[in-house]
Amino acid sequence: MPEFDLLMPQTLPEALEMLGDRAPDLTPLAGGTNVIVYMREDRHRYKMLMDLTRLNELHGVRREDGHLVLGSATTIAELLTDPLIAEHGALLRQAAAVFASPLVRNRATVGGNLVDASPAADTAPPLLVMNAEVELASQKGVRRVPMDEFMVGVNETLRQPEELLVSIRWPLPATRSAGGFSKIGLRKGAVCSVVSAAVMVEKDEDGLCQSARIALGAVATRPIRAYAAEEILVGQPLKPQIIDLAGQLSAETVKPIDDIRGSADYRRRMVEVLVRRLLSRAAQEIVPRE
Amino acid sequence: MDHSKFNVLGKATQRKDSVAKVTGSERYSIDIQLPRMIYGRILSSPYAHARIKGVDVQDAEAMGAVCITFDDIPHVRYNERIITIPSVLHKDHFILADKVRRMAEAVAAVAAETEALAEKAVRAIKVEYEPLPVLIDPFQAMQSGAEPIYDTILWGEEEIQVENNIACSRQVEEGDVDQAFAEADVIVEGTFKTPKIYHAQMEPKSVVCRPESDGGLTIWPTTQSIHNVRILLGEIFNIPLSKVNVKRVPIGGTFGSSIQMNSVIPICAALALKARRPVKLTLTREEDMHDHTRYGTWIALKLAAKKDGTLLGAKMELVADIGAHNIQPYSFLGVCVGWLVSLYKLPNVRYRGTAVYTNKAPSCAMQGFGNPQVTFAAETLMDELAEKLGTDSLELRLKNYIGLGDTFWGQGPLVRSIVQSDGVPELLRQGAEIIDWENRPKPGSQSGRFRRGVGLARGFHTSSAGAPQPGDVIDFSGAMVKVNQDGSVDVITALMDHGGGTLDALAKIAAEALCVPLEKVNLAPAETRSTVYDCVTHATRGVYAGGGAVLKAAEGVRQELLETAAHYLNVMPDALTLKLDKQQSQGVVYAPSIPEKRMTISEIATRCWTESWKTIATVESYRPVNCPPAYVTVFVEVEVDTWTGEVRTKRAAMGSDCGTVINPDMAVGQLEGGLSKGMGYALCECNQWEPDGQIASRGYWVDAKTPAIGETPYVQDIHSYFADSYEPSGPFGAKGIGEAATNPVAAAYANAVYNAINIRFYELPITPEVILKAVEEKGQSK
Ligand SMILES: Cc1cc2nc3c(=O)[nH]c(=O)nc-3n(C[C@H](O)[C@H](O)[C@H](O)COP(=O)(O)OP(=O)(O)OC[C@H]3O[C@@H](n4cnc5c(N)ncnc54)[C@H](O)[C@@H]3O)c2cc1C
């Protein structure tokens, strides 16, 4: 591995100041499960790294005006044990459970996953369907960006070099809602997604679909929503026929590639299977009115 | 087999290395730390095929690193594996590349005070390459006009031309093949393709070398054969073998990947000799994935049979993708036809095998050495043949298999022996009952998302490569057994244990032969200068041949114990016998007719010592004159998800005829391990190469497609069982198990998938994607 300088700020303001002075030569380092790999394979040469682990402001999970707010440095392992996540972020927890391996999960962070912006980032589909926003901070101030706008392409986001991702927030899921996350990999553990999908549906009092969100990973240059499929579900009873159709429409939305993990064709077909499976399960989960 | 007559054999006992392993105190090569030791790194080529125009190490040396390039090494060509006799051994390898022939090949190497400095130094070396066309596909490599990967290589001492990148080829013809096919009622055929997969052993290859003041070397390597490493280093560096001492170090799994002298060993030795300091050199995982694979093969196989199911003959054409170096494909080509003709009676056979160089990782042995490849082809065709004939494939197998009294030559045409123990019928019948073979689904009978299938395949591996005549393969073992002053016993052997418990089996064999409690038998640390030769732990020979050597030495000790006691007791030696006295927890020599004439082994040994007489010890070499087949049958039940193409293992029945079962729990472990490795081979593992010679996974586990614990069949779903069998030529009736356990597994999966979805697959791995596509093409989805 090449040599680099490491800065270790103790507080968020200190970190933002360092970044303000030195960006773009200074790269934030969270768990390092992307950064270290890129360094080893010479994909990136980092002049300076800034360790984020000591910034208390990036840690912790809390409720705040009807939202759940998650520090960007929360590790994937923490998602599996945090009680608030269990209650208000079940999908994220499901994604964490099949994310990499236990060793990687202990280091990898949600913020790192989003800023790395792999099309296969496993925390993205759940956050997309939960209508999450990310909060970015720099010396100039704070701004919020909706998840669906944040990632713009392979390893590209709207984050400016002098900004840090501080937190991720989403509205607490409604009572008559349910959802799920599922991924297909080349094996069950320690793998990146060949395809991933998350869905979230809400029923109205009559048991009809009030809202539906579907997000897909590893099938385009970034994790995407399947808006066309979502639209046809709204106002409908969640029956097999319409679910099948939503699966097909999702598969038509995607623009996957052929690579070592799978062919474009296989990915498209798996999108259909995953969406169908997740929607049926979610539809059954929402208990009808007494 | 009735084990009650044994004291320790057949009983589950605690492994001698278990505490060290589970507490982390076992020291592997990578854990060795020596005073004044420095760290090595190799400079890996970024090209898969290139001429090296120049190497500039000035900057690296300026940092204080010791550097070696092609100019610093002995220009001796060698083969990393020396199981073939020297006169017909192909040699194409130098310590560092004279020309780059695969991605990540070592072009230069450095050693420095710290790993970080070594890394920095290696990056400071400048190499000028002239890239050459990269050959990934063996068929393209064979075309005339293809870029030559080698101009010449050595064959024995003779320099020979390499034509069309063909490393070697082999033809075998027995009987009258044309007549057999002319007389046949039925012919089945197929072309099978198997991938070059990574061994995925836990321990990346590592070595520590210490230069000695007398000009010699001491080595702590990852290896399956300490003596072959010593012989090669002596030859390459021109050092008398008496000054090259190779230590046996526990190995973190191998699956065949260290059957040859690992590429890092001579590099490290050259660094140590130049630096005059001990050097440690360990491959990164990325480097290791470029260093070795299983042989990739294309097998065109035809079987001819009569209407009644009697096999008449076979034609087989095999092309092996050997990658960038020759690690004995000549013997690979030989055994591949051996596996076929030793599986079933095929009196008439025509075979041509061709081994081709490509710019990929070198192929070396991996669990089965061609046997899983050939068995995949043969056992698929046996299923097809049964279907064509309208008979049960199990009965067809029973009718034709090579069993008791048959001649067989699994290890190639020159290694012939006669089968003396045969549990095949028992294995097939019992497995059929466990898996409910009678009621398996009919192919094509199912629809819906999940479809169930049952598959059967059988196979074997030879225990050793022993034969009545010397042949062209070196195979013998050696052992020393000595009785210590307190009556405990040291077993000293150069044999390696790959983690399967081979050495424990040897200790048990000594304990059984000498009627000594197992706790009193010690497995002494071993090194080449104080052990006699053992060729290598491979060919499923550890227990059979290595154990045979220990038994032979122990029998010598037993005889000497009797004679020594006879002297002390004033009784004729022939009147004495040896047994385990359970109360005293000791072996005793006694005269059955005069019970008071008795001495414990410890009394004998103590007296020999205090009366200044002798140590009771024996050293023996042992050449097996047979290589009995260790049979395995695999029944597997799968569930195919026709939506996703995933295949789940529901149940398996793994039956083994390994003769006397010495370590029952570890033998079960071999079967379970064989199933899970074979499952990976069948369903997921595949190294893909990009056109520039890079592996698509780039050496990362994430994309290496090796199955993990999540894919491994549940232990409670695997029913392991053993035939009641006794091998007359083996130590206490034992033969081998290891490679046999995996050889038929891929075929069993392919047959099970066929049974479920009525589609045959001729190429491994049968991935979800492949299945889905086939299901779709057949119009079977939904
Ligand atoms: C073996 C292995 C398996 C993997 N499996 C998976 C998997 O199953 N699913 C998956 O989605 N990913 C997987 N990954 C990828 C990786 O683990 C994740 O992307 C992880 O979440 C990255 O988090 P990190 O904290 O390690 O990021 P780092 O490597 O520290 O950083 C990643 C990027 O984010 C930036 N960054 C980090 N934090 C901030 C911040 N607060 N503000 C601004 N920028 C920031 C860094 O500068 C860098 O560009 C795997 C990686 C490995 C090595």
mmCIF file of C-alpha atoms and ligand atoms in Angstrom, chain A residues 19 26-38 44 46 49-50 52 55 58 71-76 95 98-101 104-105 107-124 135-136 150 159-161 163-167 181 183 187 189-193, chain B residues 700-702, ligand 1:
data_model
loop_
_atom_site.group_PDB
_atom_site.id
_atom_site.type_symbol
_atom_site.label_atom_id
_atom_site.label_comp_id
_atom_site.label_asym_id
_atom_site.label_seq_id
_atom_site.Cartn_x
_atom_site.Cartn_y
_atom_site.Cartn_z
ATOM 1 C CA LEU A 19 -11.712 19.701 4.820
ATOM 2 C CA LEU A 26 -8.174 15.323 1.706
ATOM 3 C CA THR A 27 -10.411 12.272 1.630
ATOM 4 C CA PRO A 28 -12.666 11.236 4.522
ATOM 5 C CA LEU A 29 -12.031 7.764 5.888
ATOM 6 C CA ALA A 30 -14.796 5.986 7.801
ATOM 7 C CA GLY A 31 -14.557 2.193 8.021
ATOM 8 C CA GLY A 32 -12.113 2.067 5.134
ATOM 9 C CA THR A 33 -13.689 -1.013 3.582
ATOM 10 C CA ASN A 34 -13.819 0.755 0.250
ATOM 11 C CA VAL A 35 -10.914 3.148 0.655
ATOM 12 C CA ILE A 36 -8.354 0.534 1.708
ATOM 13 C CA VAL A 37 -9.357 -1.764 -1.127
ATOM 14 C CA TYR A 38 -8.999 1.049 -3.667
ATOM 15 C CA HIS A 44 -7.056 5.777 -6.250
ATOM 16 C CA TYR A 46 -5.001 9.356 -1.752
ATOM 17 C CA LEU A 49 -6.945 10.799 4.649
ATOM 18 C CA MET A 50 -9.079 12.108 7.475
ATOM 19 C CA LEU A 52 -13.897 10.202 11.032
ATOM 20 C CA LEU A 55 -16.435 12.596 15.586
ATOM 21 C CA LEU A 58 -21.553 11.289 13.267
ATOM 22 C CA GLY A 71 -25.391 9.185 12.251
ATOM 23 C CA SER A 72 -23.406 8.582 9.077
ATOM 24 C CA ALA A 73 -20.672 6.724 10.958
ATOM 25 C CA THR A 74 -23.135 4.095 12.217
ATOM 26 C CA THR A 75 -21.667 0.750 11.318
ATOM 27 C CA ILE A 76 -23.580 -1.951 9.508
ATOM 28 C CA ALA A 95 -30.012 -5.221 4.324
ATOM 29 C CA VAL A 98 -26.907 -9.843 4.364
ATOM 30 C CA PHE A 99 -24.281 -7.146 3.953
ATOM 31 C CA ALA A 100 -20.739 -8.475 3.366
ATOM 32 C CA SER A 101 -19.442 -10.589 6.265
ATOM 33 C CA VAL A 104 -16.627 -6.145 7.227
ATOM 34 C CA ARG A 105 -19.893 -5.186 8.925
ATOM 35 C CA ARG A 107 -16.086 -1.578 10.129
ATOM 36 C CA ALA A 108 -18.298 -0.562 7.220
ATOM 37 C CA THR A 109 -20.516 2.478 7.774
ATOM 38 C CA VAL A 110 -23.764 3.626 6.243
ATOM 39 C CA GLY A 111 -22.207 6.950 5.279
ATOM 40 C CA GLY A 112 -19.317 5.213 3.547
ATOM 41 C CA ASN A 113 -21.711 2.998 1.677
ATOM 42 C CA LEU A 114 -23.695 5.966 0.360
ATOM 43 C CA VAL A 115 -20.742 8.192 -0.494
ATOM 44 C CA ASP A 116 -18.936 5.348 -2.223
ATOM 45 C CA ALA A 117 -22.085 5.191 -4.347
ATOM 46 C CA SER A 118 -21.695 1.755 -5.830
ATOM 47 C CA PRO A 119 -24.751 0.776 -7.884
ATOM 48 C CA ALA A 120 -24.803 -2.286 -5.614
ATOM 49 C CA ALA A 121 -24.695 -0.376 -2.313
ATOM 50 C CA ASP A 122 -26.971 -2.396 -0.099
ATOM 51 C CA THR A 123 -28.162 0.361 2.208
ATOM 52 C CA ALA A 124 -29.425 2.422 -0.727
ATOM 53 C CA GLU A 135 -27.638 15.744 5.523
ATOM 54 C CA LEU A 136 -24.397 17.258 4.296
ATOM 55 C CA PHE A 150 -27.891 12.078 -3.909
ATOM 56 C CA ARG A 159 -21.443 15.665 -2.230
ATOM 57 C CA GLN A 160 -18.946 18.496 -2.681
ATOM 58 C CA PRO A 161 -15.350 17.708 -1.741
ATOM 59 C CA GLU A 163 -18.689 18.424 2.621
ATOM 60 C CA LEU A 164 -19.162 15.629 5.101
ATOM 61 C CA LEU A 165 -22.179 13.403 5.202
ATOM 62 C CA VAL A 166 -23.414 13.877 8.745
ATOM 63 C CA SER A 167 -26.635 11.933 8.976
ATOM 64 C CA PHE A 181 -35.262 -5.996 1.267
ATOM 65 C CA LYS A 183 -30.575 -9.496 -2.522
ATOM 66 C CA ARG A 187 -23.258 -16.950 -2.584
ATOM 67 C CA GLY A 189 -22.266 -14.549 2.686
ATOM 68 C CA ALA A 190 -19.527 -12.013 1.989
ATOM 69 C CA VAL A 191 -20.812 -10.984 -1.403
ATOM 70 C CA CYS A 192 -21.860 -7.924 -3.266
ATOM 71 C CA SER A 193 -25.321 -7.864 -4.783
ATOM 72 C CA TYR B 700 -10.763 -10.729 -4.154
ATOM 73 C CA TRP B 701 -12.815 -13.211 -2.205
ATOM 74 C CA VAL B 702 -15.903 -11.106 -2.798
HETATM 75 C C1 LIG C 1 -15.252 -7.990 1.559
HETATM 76 C C2 LIG C 1 -16.181 -6.852 1.270
HETATM 77 C C3 LIG C 1 -17.531 -7.115 1.124
HETATM 78 C C4 LIG C 1 -18.410 -6.077 0.863
HETATM 79 N N1 LIG C 1 -19.721 -6.382 0.757
HETATM 80 C C5 LIG C 1 -20.604 -5.384 0.574
HETATM 81 C C6 LIG C 1 -22.001 -5.648 0.528
HETATM 82 O O1 LIG C 1 -22.440 -6.780 0.703
HETATM 83 N N2 LIG C 1 -22.841 -4.633 0.279
HETATM 84 C C7 LIG C 1 -22.384 -3.344 0.105
HETATM 85 O O2 LIG C 1 -23.197 -2.466 -0.110
HETATM 86 N N3 LIG C 1 -21.078 -3.051 0.148
HETATM 87 C C8 LIG C 1 -20.169 -4.028 0.386
HETATM 88 N N4 LIG C 1 -18.835 -3.731 0.449
HETATM 89 C C9 LIG C 1 -18.376 -2.349 0.234
HETATM 90 C C10 LIG C 1 -18.162 -1.538 1.529
HETATM 91 O O3 LIG C 1 -17.969 -2.351 2.635
HETATM 92 C C11 LIG C 1 -19.319 -0.607 1.821
HETATM 93 O O4 LIG C 1 -19.499 0.262 0.761
HETATM 94 C C12 LIG C 1 -19.153 0.152 3.132
HETATM 95 O O5 LIG C 1 -20.401 0.575 3.606
HETATM 96 C C13 LIG C 1 -18.243 1.348 3.040
HETATM 97 O O6 LIG C 1 -18.203 1.967 4.291
HETATM 98 P P1 LIG C 1 -16.828 2.402 4.968
HETATM 99 O O7 LIG C 1 -17.170 3.078 6.251
HETATM 100 O O8 LIG C 1 -15.920 1.275 5.085
HETATM 101 O O9 LIG C 1 -16.320 3.435 3.887
HETATM 102 P P2 LIG C 1 -14.879 3.987 3.559
HETATM 103 O O10 LIG C 1 -14.119 3.015 2.770
HETATM 104 O O11 LIG C 1 -14.235 4.537 4.778
HETATM 105 O O12 LIG C 1 -15.313 5.177 2.640
HETATM 106 C C14 LIG C 1 -16.011 5.004 1.443
HETATM 107 C C15 LIG C 1 -16.182 6.317 0.729
HETATM 108 O O13 LIG C 1 -17.037 7.172 1.461
HETATM 109 C C16 LIG C 1 -16.391 8.373 1.853
HETATM 110 N N5 LIG C 1 -16.933 8.697 3.161
HETATM 111 C C17 LIG C 1 -17.081 7.840 4.208
HETATM 112 N N6 LIG C 1 -17.726 8.448 5.204
HETATM 113 C C18 LIG C 1 -18.001 9.714 4.801
HETATM 114 C C19 LIG C 1 -18.659 10.826 5.378
HETATM 115 N N7 LIG C 1 -19.203 10.756 6.605
HETATM 116 N N8 LIG C 1 -18.764 11.954 4.668
HETATM 117 C C20 LIG C 1 -18.246 12.037 3.431
HETATM 118 N N9 LIG C 1 -17.616 11.018 2.829
HETATM 119 C C21 LIG C 1 -17.500 9.878 3.499
HETATM 120 C C22 LIG C 1 -14.931 8.064 1.766
HETATM 121 O O14 LIG C 1 -14.174 9.200 1.535
HETATM 122 C C23 LIG C 1 -14.880 7.101 0.608
HETATM 123 O O15 LIG C 1 -14.927 7.812 -0.595
HETATM 124 C C24 LIG C 1 -17.928 -4.746 0.717
HETATM 125 C C25 LIG C 1 -16.568 -4.491 0.856
HETATM 126 C C26 LIG C 1 -15.693 -5.517 1.134
HETATM 127 C C27 LIG C 1 -14.245 -5.220 1.297
#
